[in-house]
Tab-separated table of N, CA and C in Angstrom:
chain	number	residue	atom	x	y	z
A	1	THR	N	93.704	106.421	119.783
A	1	THR	CA	93.708	107.106	118.624
A	1	THR	C	94.555	106.148	117.753
A	2	TYR	N	94.295	106.272	116.405
A	2	TYR	CA	95.119	105.809	115.571
A	2	TYR	C	96.710	105.503	115.862
A	3	GLU	N	97.343	106.812	116.253
A	3	GLU	CA	98.593	106.839	116.460
A	3	GLU	C	99.023	106.086	117.711
A	4	GLN	N	98.323	106.168	118.682
A	4	GLN	CA	98.361	105.483	120.069
A	4	GLN	C	98.467	103.886	119.712
A	5	ALA	N	97.330	103.412	118.911
A	5	ALA	CA	97.362	102.058	118.664
A	5	ALA	C	98.520	101.589	117.752
A	6	TYR	N	98.740	102.341	117.034
A	6	TYR	CA	100.100	102.072	115.991
A	6	TYR	C	101.304	102.022	116.765
A	7	ASP	N	101.332	102.993	117.613
A	7	ASP	CA	102.796	103.152	118.458
A	7	ASP	C	102.731	101.851	119.682
A	8	TYR	N	101.622	101.678	120.102
A	8	TYR	CA	101.355	100.223	121.173
A	8	TYR	C	101.706	98.985	120.577
A	9	ALA	N	101.417	98.592	119.085
A	9	ALA	CA	101.440	97.062	118.614
A	9	ALA	C	102.969	96.881	118.828
A	10	PRO	N	103.961	97.477	118.719
A	10	PRO	CA	105.333	96.714	119.057
A	10	PRO	C	105.612	96.455	119.991
A	11	ARG	N	105.219	97.445	121.210
A	11	ARG	CA	105.498	97.137	122.563
A	11	ARG	C	104.788	96.128	123.259
A	12	MET	N	103.121	95.934	122.314
A	12	MET	CA	102.340	94.820	122.952
A	12	MET	C	102.953	93.442	122.645
A	13	LEU	N	103.308	93.351	121.109
A	13	LEU	CA	104.049	92.146	120.862
A	13	LEU	C	105.317	91.596	121.678
A	14	HIS	N	106.043	92.847	121.905
A	14	HIS	CA	107.373	92.488	122.713
A	14	HIS	C	106.885	91.886	124.206
A	15	GLN	N	105.923	92.606	124.481
A	15	GLN	CA	105.542	91.902	125.960
A	15	GLN	C	105.178	90.678	125.791
A	16	ILE	N	104.069	90.364	124.758
A	16	ILE	CA	103.756	88.886	124.608
A	16	ILE	C	104.947	88.058	124.656
A	17	ALA	N	105.980	88.813	123.695
A	17	ALA	CA	106.809	87.319	123.361
A	17	ALA	C	107.639	87.297	124.742
A	18	GLU	N	107.713	88.393	125.745
A	18	GLU	CA	108.449	88.300	126.905
A	18	GLU	C	107.920	86.998	127.933
A	19	THR	N	106.490	87.097	127.808
A	19	THR	CA	105.743	86.254	128.673
A	19	THR	C	105.357	84.915	128.094
A	20	ASN	N	105.402	85.022	126.732
A	20	ASN	CA	105.119	83.601	125.769
A	20	ASN	C	106.101	83.242	125.410
A	21	SER	N	107.139	82.686	126.137
A	21	SER	CA	108.356	81.982	125.501
A	21	SER	C	108.300	81.477	124.457
A	22	GLY	N	108.885	81.527	123.242
A	22	GLY	CA	109.157	81.005	122.022
A	22	GLY	C	108.170	82.026	121.033
A	23	THR	N	107.455	82.685	121.432
A	23	THR	CA	107.010	83.739	120.383
A	23	THR	C	107.988	84.510	119.732
A	24	GLN	N	108.076	84.639	118.297
A	24	GLN	CA	108.871	85.279	117.322
A	24	GLN	C	108.220	86.996	117.332
A	25	VAL	N	109.224	87.979	117.221
A	25	VAL	CA	108.919	88.893	116.812
A	25	VAL	C	109.887	89.693	116.391
A	26	PHE	N	109.891	90.387	115.074
A	26	PHE	CA	110.819	90.871	114.068
A	26	PHE	C	110.249	92.137	113.824
A	27	MET	N	111.114	93.139	114.210
A	27	MET	CA	110.790	94.760	113.490
A	27	MET	C	111.820	94.976	112.499
A	28	LYS	N	111.543	95.904	111.554
A	28	LYS	CA	112.231	96.616	110.720
A	28	LYS	C	112.111	98.300	111.082
A	29	HIS	N	113.093	99.132	111.525
A	29	HIS	CA	112.858	100.416	111.635
A	29	HIS	C	113.852	101.238	110.801
A	30	ARG	N	113.406	102.497	110.417
A	30	ARG	CA	114.262	103.591	109.526
A	30	ARG	C	114.088	104.899	110.264
A	31	PRO	N	115.442	105.702	110.039
A	31	PRO	CA	115.400	106.689	110.807
A	31	PRO	C	114.239	107.781	110.431
A	32	HIS	N	113.568	108.439	111.456
A	32	HIS	CA	112.829	109.432	110.998
A	32	HIS	C	113.499	110.729	110.484
A	33	PRO	N	112.936	111.046	109.153
A	33	PRO	CA	113.626	112.182	108.223
A	33	PRO	C	113.691	113.369	108.835
A	34	ARG	N	112.678	113.673	109.823
A	34	ARG	CA	112.533	115.371	110.388
A	34	ARG	C	112.898	115.159	111.989
A	35	VAL	N	112.962	114.167	112.466
A	35	VAL	CA	113.052	114.062	113.881
A	35	VAL	C	114.246	113.356	114.423
A	36	PRO	N	115.469	113.726	114.786
A	36	PRO	CA	116.723	113.064	115.085
A	36	PRO	C	116.302	112.474	116.282
A	37	ASN	N	116.932	111.079	116.164
A	37	ASN	CA	117.204	110.085	117.217
A	37	ASN	C	115.676	109.300	117.501
A	38	GLU	N	114.971	109.476	116.342
A	38	GLU	CA	113.472	108.858	116.517
A	38	GLU	C	113.435	108.045	115.085
A	39	ASN	N	112.835	106.750	115.438
A	39	ASN	CA	112.691	105.825	114.310
A	39	ASN	C	111.240	105.632	113.935
A	40	ILE	N	111.242	105.166	112.725
A	40	ILE	CA	109.733	104.883	112.176
A	40	ILE	C	109.735	103.459	112.045
A	41	LEU	N	108.615	103.052	112.225
A	41	LEU	CA	108.298	101.396	112.271
A	41	LEU	C	107.979	101.026	110.643
A	42	ASP	N	108.792	100.437	110.082
A	42	ASP	CA	108.446	99.869	108.704
A	42	ASP	C	107.927	98.762	108.533
A	43	ARG	N	108.147	97.423	109.139
A	43	ARG	CA	107.664	96.472	109.290
A	43	ARG	C	107.630	95.747	110.460
A	44	LEU	N	106.879	94.948	110.549
A	44	LEU	CA	106.464	93.900	111.923
A	44	LEU	C	106.252	92.778	111.650
A	45	PHE	N	106.632	91.771	112.358
A	45	PHE	CA	106.463	90.315	112.111
A	45	PHE	C	106.171	89.547	113.211
A	46	TRP	N	105.152	88.910	113.464
A	46	TRP	CA	105.048	88.097	114.634
A	46	TRP	C	104.522	86.473	114.497
A	47	ALA	N	104.782	85.684	115.171
A	47	ALA	CA	104.251	84.193	115.301
A	47	ALA	C	104.159	83.770	116.511
A	48	PHE	N	103.148	83.426	117.214
A	48	PHE	CA	102.864	82.854	118.251
A	48	PHE	C	103.717	81.594	118.824
A	49	ALA	N	103.906	81.509	120.002
A	49	ALA	CA	104.761	79.972	120.308
A	49	ALA	C	103.944	79.041	120.025
A	50	GLN	N	102.554	79.069	120.003
A	50	GLN	CA	101.683	77.963	120.302
A	50	GLN	C	101.835	77.240	118.739
A	51	THR	N	101.331	78.304	117.873
A	51	THR	CA	101.470	78.104	116.213
A	51	THR	C	102.797	77.545	115.893
A	52	ILE	N	103.641	77.948	116.414
A	52	ILE	CA	104.996	77.559	115.900
A	52	ILE	C	104.986	76.036	116.065
A	53	HIS	N	104.909	75.971	117.575
A	53	HIS	CA	104.960	74.544	117.897
A	53	HIS	C	103.881	73.335	117.349
A	54	ALA	N	102.705	74.035	116.910
A	54	ALA	CA	101.903	73.362	116.232
A	54	ALA	C	102.315	73.075	114.829
A	55	PHE	N	103.018	73.639	114.224
A	55	PHE	CA	103.473	73.725	112.753
A	55	PHE	C	104.408	72.408	112.677
A	56	GLN	N	105.061	72.222	113.761
A	56	GLN	CA	106.208	71.135	113.820
A	56	GLN	C	105.260	69.682	113.640
A	57	HIS	N	103.875	69.865	113.804
A	57	HIS	CA	103.229	68.502	113.692
A	57	HIS	C	102.159	68.564	112.349
A	58	CYS	N	102.226	69.711	111.852
A	58	CYS	CA	101.308	69.953	110.508
A	58	CYS	C	102.307	69.457	109.152
A	59	ARG	N	101.028	69.452	108.182
A	59	ARG	CA	101.808	69.116	106.763
A	59	ARG	C	102.839	70.153	106.434
A	60	PRO	N	103.917	69.858	105.869
A	60	PRO	CA	105.032	70.726	105.633
A	60	PRO	C	104.743	71.593	104.364
A	61	VAL	N	103.459	72.253	104.381
A	61	VAL	CA	102.923	72.999	103.316
A	61	VAL	C	102.440	74.482	104.099
A	62	ILE	N	102.969	75.417	103.469
A	62	ILE	CA	102.710	76.861	103.944
A	62	ILE	C	102.421	77.613	102.746
A	63	SER	N	101.123	78.283	102.851
A	63	SER	CA	100.222	78.950	102.033
A	63	SER	C	100.620	80.626	102.442
A	64	ILE	N	101.039	81.522	101.632
A	64	ILE	CA	101.195	82.722	102.147
A	64	ILE	C	100.277	83.646	100.788
A	65	ASP	N	99.951	84.813	101.550
A	65	ASP	CA	99.064	86.008	100.755
A	65	ASP	C	99.248	86.859	101.410
A	66	GLY	N	98.780	88.302	100.957
A	66	GLY	CA	98.522	89.388	101.375
A	66	GLY	C	97.362	90.166	101.114
A	67	THR	N	96.894	91.097	102.049
A	67	THR	CA	95.990	92.036	101.771
A	67	THR	C	96.132	93.443	102.067
A	68	PHE	N	95.679	94.272	101.570
A	68	PHE	CA	96.354	95.586	101.707
A	68	PHE	C	95.134	96.290	102.885
A	69	LEU	N	95.516	97.334	103.634
A	69	LEU	CA	94.811	97.761	104.682
A	69	LEU	C	94.364	98.977	104.022
A	70	THR	N	92.948	99.527	104.653
A	70	THR	CA	92.273	100.555	104.108
A	70	THR	C	91.894	101.535	105.273
A	71	GLY	N	92.546	101.465	106.548
A	71	GLY	CA	92.291	102.359	107.489
A	71	GLY	C	93.198	103.570	107.541
A	72	LYS	N	93.588	104.355	108.067
A	72	LYS	CA	94.287	105.643	108.260
A	72	LYS	C	95.784	105.315	107.788
A	73	TYR	N	96.408	104.424	108.283
A	73	TYR	CA	97.888	103.886	107.985
A	73	TYR	C	97.417	102.601	106.788
A	74	LYS	N	97.761	103.021	105.799
A	74	LYS	CA	98.151	101.952	104.586
A	74	LYS	C	99.321	101.166	104.810
A	75	GLY	N	99.067	99.981	104.164
A	75	GLY	CA	100.145	99.069	104.095
A	75	GLY	C	99.563	97.672	103.634
A	76	THR	N	100.089	96.770	104.035
A	76	THR	CA	99.591	95.304	103.745
A	76	THR	C	99.924	94.260	104.706
A	77	LEU	N	98.935	93.364	105.050
A	77	LEU	CA	99.165	92.672	105.973
A	77	LEU	C	99.549	91.061	105.367
A	78	LEU	N	100.911	90.505	105.484
A	78	LEU	CA	101.047	89.119	105.040
A	78	LEU	C	100.802	88.446	106.033
A	79	VAL	N	100.099	86.949	105.718
A	79	VAL	CA	99.767	85.781	106.310
A	79	VAL	C	100.471	84.658	105.847
A	80	ALA	N	100.951	83.920	107.024
A	80	ALA	CA	101.250	82.387	106.394
A	80	ALA	C	100.196	81.327	106.988
A	81	VAL	N	99.844	80.357	106.519
A	81	VAL	CA	98.988	79.280	106.819
A	81	VAL	C	99.188	78.065	106.760
A	82	THR	N	98.840	77.179	107.223
A	82	THR	CA	99.359	75.534	107.010
A	82	THR	C	97.870	74.984	107.327
A	83	ALA	N	97.828	73.680	107.134
A	83	ALA	CA	96.866	72.828	107.447
A	83	ALA	C	97.228	71.525	108.236
A	84	ASP	N	96.353	71.185	109.268
A	84	ASP	CA	96.863	70.217	110.208
A	84	ASP	C	96.194	68.708	109.434
A	85	ALA	N	96.103	67.689	110.136
A	85	ALA	CA	95.955	66.300	109.445
A	85	ALA	C	94.493	66.214	109.604
A	86	ASN	N	93.701	67.136	110.254
A	86	ASN	CA	92.328	67.219	110.016
A	86	ASN	C	91.735	68.177	108.873
A	87	ASN	N	92.559	68.580	108.296
A	87	ASN	CA	92.436	69.658	107.178
A	87	ASN	C	91.746	71.028	107.881
A	88	GLN	N	92.349	71.387	108.922
A	88	GLN	CA	91.903	72.618	109.301
A	88	GLN	C	93.031	73.587	109.579
A	89	LEU	N	92.795	74.749	108.902
A	89	LEU	CA	93.625	75.850	108.743
A	89	LEU	C	94.080	76.074	110.007
A	90	LEU	N	95.433	76.581	109.908
A	90	LEU	CA	96.406	77.236	111.031
A	90	LEU	C	97.094	78.500	110.628
A	91	PRO	N	96.520	79.590	111.114
A	91	PRO	CA	97.498	80.800	110.940
A	91	PRO	C	98.794	80.712	111.555
A	92	ILE	N	100.113	80.622	110.808
A	92	ILE	CA	101.203	80.241	111.607
A	92	ILE	C	102.048	81.881	111.843
A	93	ALA	N	101.824	82.746	111.233
A	93	ALA	CA	102.492	84.063	111.120
A	93	ALA	C	102.191	85.074	110.225
A	94	TYR	N	102.214	86.191	110.871
A	94	TYR	CA	101.781	87.626	110.282
A	94	TYR	C	102.731	88.717	110.125
A	95	ALA	N	102.428	89.514	109.253
A	95	ALA	CA	103.445	90.665	109.250
A	95	ALA	C	102.548	91.838	108.831
A	96	LEU	N	102.995	92.862	108.907
A	96	LEU	CA	102.726	94.443	108.452
A	96	LEU	C	103.833	94.961	107.715
A	97	VAL	N	103.674	95.419	106.676
A	97	VAL	CA	104.617	95.862	105.797
A	97	VAL	C	103.909	96.934	105.105
A	98	GLU	N	105.032	97.751	104.218
A	98	GLU	CA	104.553	98.939	103.328
A	98	GLU	C	103.696	98.431	102.174
A	99	SER	N	103.958	97.396	101.431
A	99	SER	CA	103.229	97.036	100.189
A	99	SER	C	103.662	95.612	99.660
A	100	GLU	N	103.108	95.069	99.278
A	100	GLU	CA	103.303	93.624	98.405
A	100	GLU	C	104.475	93.992	97.183
A	101	ASN	N	105.788	93.839	97.529
A	101	ASN	CA	106.380	94.028	97.026
A	101	ASN	C	107.920	92.986	97.105
A	102	LYS	N	108.670	92.744	95.941
A	102	LYS	CA	109.550	91.842	96.442
A	102	LYS	C	110.523	91.880	97.597
A	103	ASP	N	110.797	93.106	98.035
A	103	ASP	CA	111.817	93.377	99.357
A	103	ASP	C	110.890	92.948	100.501
A	104	SER	N	109.595	93.232	100.645
A	104	SER	CA	108.997	92.910	101.791
A	104	SER	C	108.491	91.527	101.777
A	105	TRP	N	108.135	91.011	100.606
A	105	TRP	CA	107.956	89.384	100.717
A	105	TRP	C	109.346	88.708	100.947
A	106	LEU	N	110.448	88.895	100.446
A	106	LEU	CA	111.638	88.664	101.241
A	106	LEU	C	111.989	88.503	102.587
A	107	TRP	N	111.674	89.790	102.904
A	107	TRP	CA	111.633	90.014	104.430
A	107	TRP	C	110.826	89.066	105.152
A	108	PHE	N	109.611	89.192	104.882
A	108	PHE	CA	108.647	88.010	105.481
A	108	PHE	C	109.203	86.647	105.316
A	109	LEU	N	109.443	86.203	104.013
A	109	LEU	CA	110.182	84.955	104.121
A	109	LEU	C	111.379	84.349	104.744
A	110	ILE	N	111.910	85.469	104.998
A	110	ILE	CA	113.084	85.272	105.805
A	110	ILE	C	112.897	85.346	107.461
A	111	CYS	N	112.109	86.114	107.702
A	111	CYS	CA	111.368	86.065	109.276
A	111	CYS	C	110.672	84.511	109.213
A	112	LEU	N	109.943	84.308	108.477
A	112	LEU	CA	109.314	83.060	108.546
A	112	LEU	C	110.338	81.863	108.627
A	113	LYS	N	111.299	81.694	107.819
A	113	LYS	CA	112.068	80.860	107.844
A	113	LYS	C	112.721	80.792	109.316
A	114	LEU	N	113.199	81.885	109.834
A	114	LEU	CA	113.825	82.075	111.073
A	114	LEU	C	113.014	81.552	112.144
A	115	GLY	N	111.958	82.176	111.981
A	115	GLY	CA	111.053	81.886	113.481
A	115	GLY	C	110.089	80.696	113.564
A	116	VAL	N	110.071	80.432	112.298
A	116	VAL	CA	108.590	79.255	112.419
A	116	VAL	C	109.178	77.950	111.646
A	117	VAL	N	109.685	78.061	110.312
A	117	VAL	CA	110.111	76.885	110.051
A	117	VAL	C	111.417	76.257	110.666
A	118	LYS	N	112.436	77.130	110.839
A	118	LYS	CA	113.486	76.797	111.704
A	118	LYS	C	114.327	75.432	110.442
A	119	ASN	N	114.618	74.694	111.551
A	119	ASN	CA	115.265	73.595	110.616
A	119	ASN	C	114.608	72.499	110.080
A	120	ARG	N	113.289	72.623	109.969
A	120	ARG	CA	112.285	71.415	109.214
A	120	ARG	C	112.802	71.711	107.986
A	121	PRO	N	112.799	70.412	107.523
A	121	PRO	CA	113.273	70.313	105.864
A	121	PRO	C	112.160	70.232	104.924
A	122	ASP	N	112.280	70.290	103.692
A	122	ASP	CA	111.517	70.132	102.831
A	122	ASP	C	110.003	70.581	102.882
A	123	VAL	N	109.831	71.972	103.435
A	123	VAL	CA	108.662	72.863	103.529
A	123	VAL	C	108.587	73.567	102.064
A	124	CYS	N	107.366	73.370	101.778
A	124	CYS	CA	106.801	73.529	100.432
A	124	CYS	C	105.965	75.039	100.762
A	125	VAL	N	106.360	75.996	100.086
A	125	VAL	CA	105.772	77.405	100.166
A	125	VAL	C	104.729	77.643	98.690
A	126	ILE	N	103.462	77.892	99.145
A	126	ILE	CA	102.848	78.335	98.076
A	126	ILE	C	102.024	79.785	97.743
A	127	SER	N	102.249	80.413	96.774
A	127	SER	CA	101.858	81.582	96.828
A	127	SER	C	100.890	81.959	95.397
A	128	ASP	N	100.151	82.914	95.411
A	128	ASP	CA	99.437	83.190	93.987
A	128	ASP	C	100.413	84.174	93.299
A	129	ARG	N	101.533	84.665	93.721
A	129	ARG	CA	102.484	85.332	92.973
A	129	ARG	C	102.071	86.797	92.735
A	130	ASN	N	101.562	87.669	93.452
A	130	ASN	CA	101.073	88.735	93.366
A	130	ASN	C	101.986	89.875	93.338
A	131	THR	N	103.353	89.741	93.305
A	131	THR	CA	104.255	90.631	93.633
A	131	THR	C	104.662	91.254	92.392
C-alpha cells in the first residue's frame, strides 16, 4: 500500500546506509498533531556512497532542480546532478520535501554540503530559481 511504502522508505535508506558505508541519509520529522509520541516524516535526503566518492572526481559544478509528485502523497523530489570528464550526468543526491520553497531548498543545500560536497572548495551550484 501507499502507507506501507511511505513508512518503509526511511527504514530502507537507514539499512542501506548501515550496509553501504559512506551513504548519507538525513531526515526531518515533526510531532503528529493528534497522536502522542508519534512523528510525521517531513523531509528525507539521501546520497549513496558511490556517487559521493565519484563526485570528488567530477567537475565542481552541481545542477539542482525539483519536480512535483503526483501520487497519493504530494510533495517534491529535489535532485542534484553533476557531470564527469566524459560529459556523462551523475545524479549525486535526492530529497523528498513538502514543496519547492526557500526553507526546503535551504535544508536540501545544507544536506548536500554536509553529505556530499563536504570540504571540496569552489563548487558552483546551478539552479533555475523556481522558488
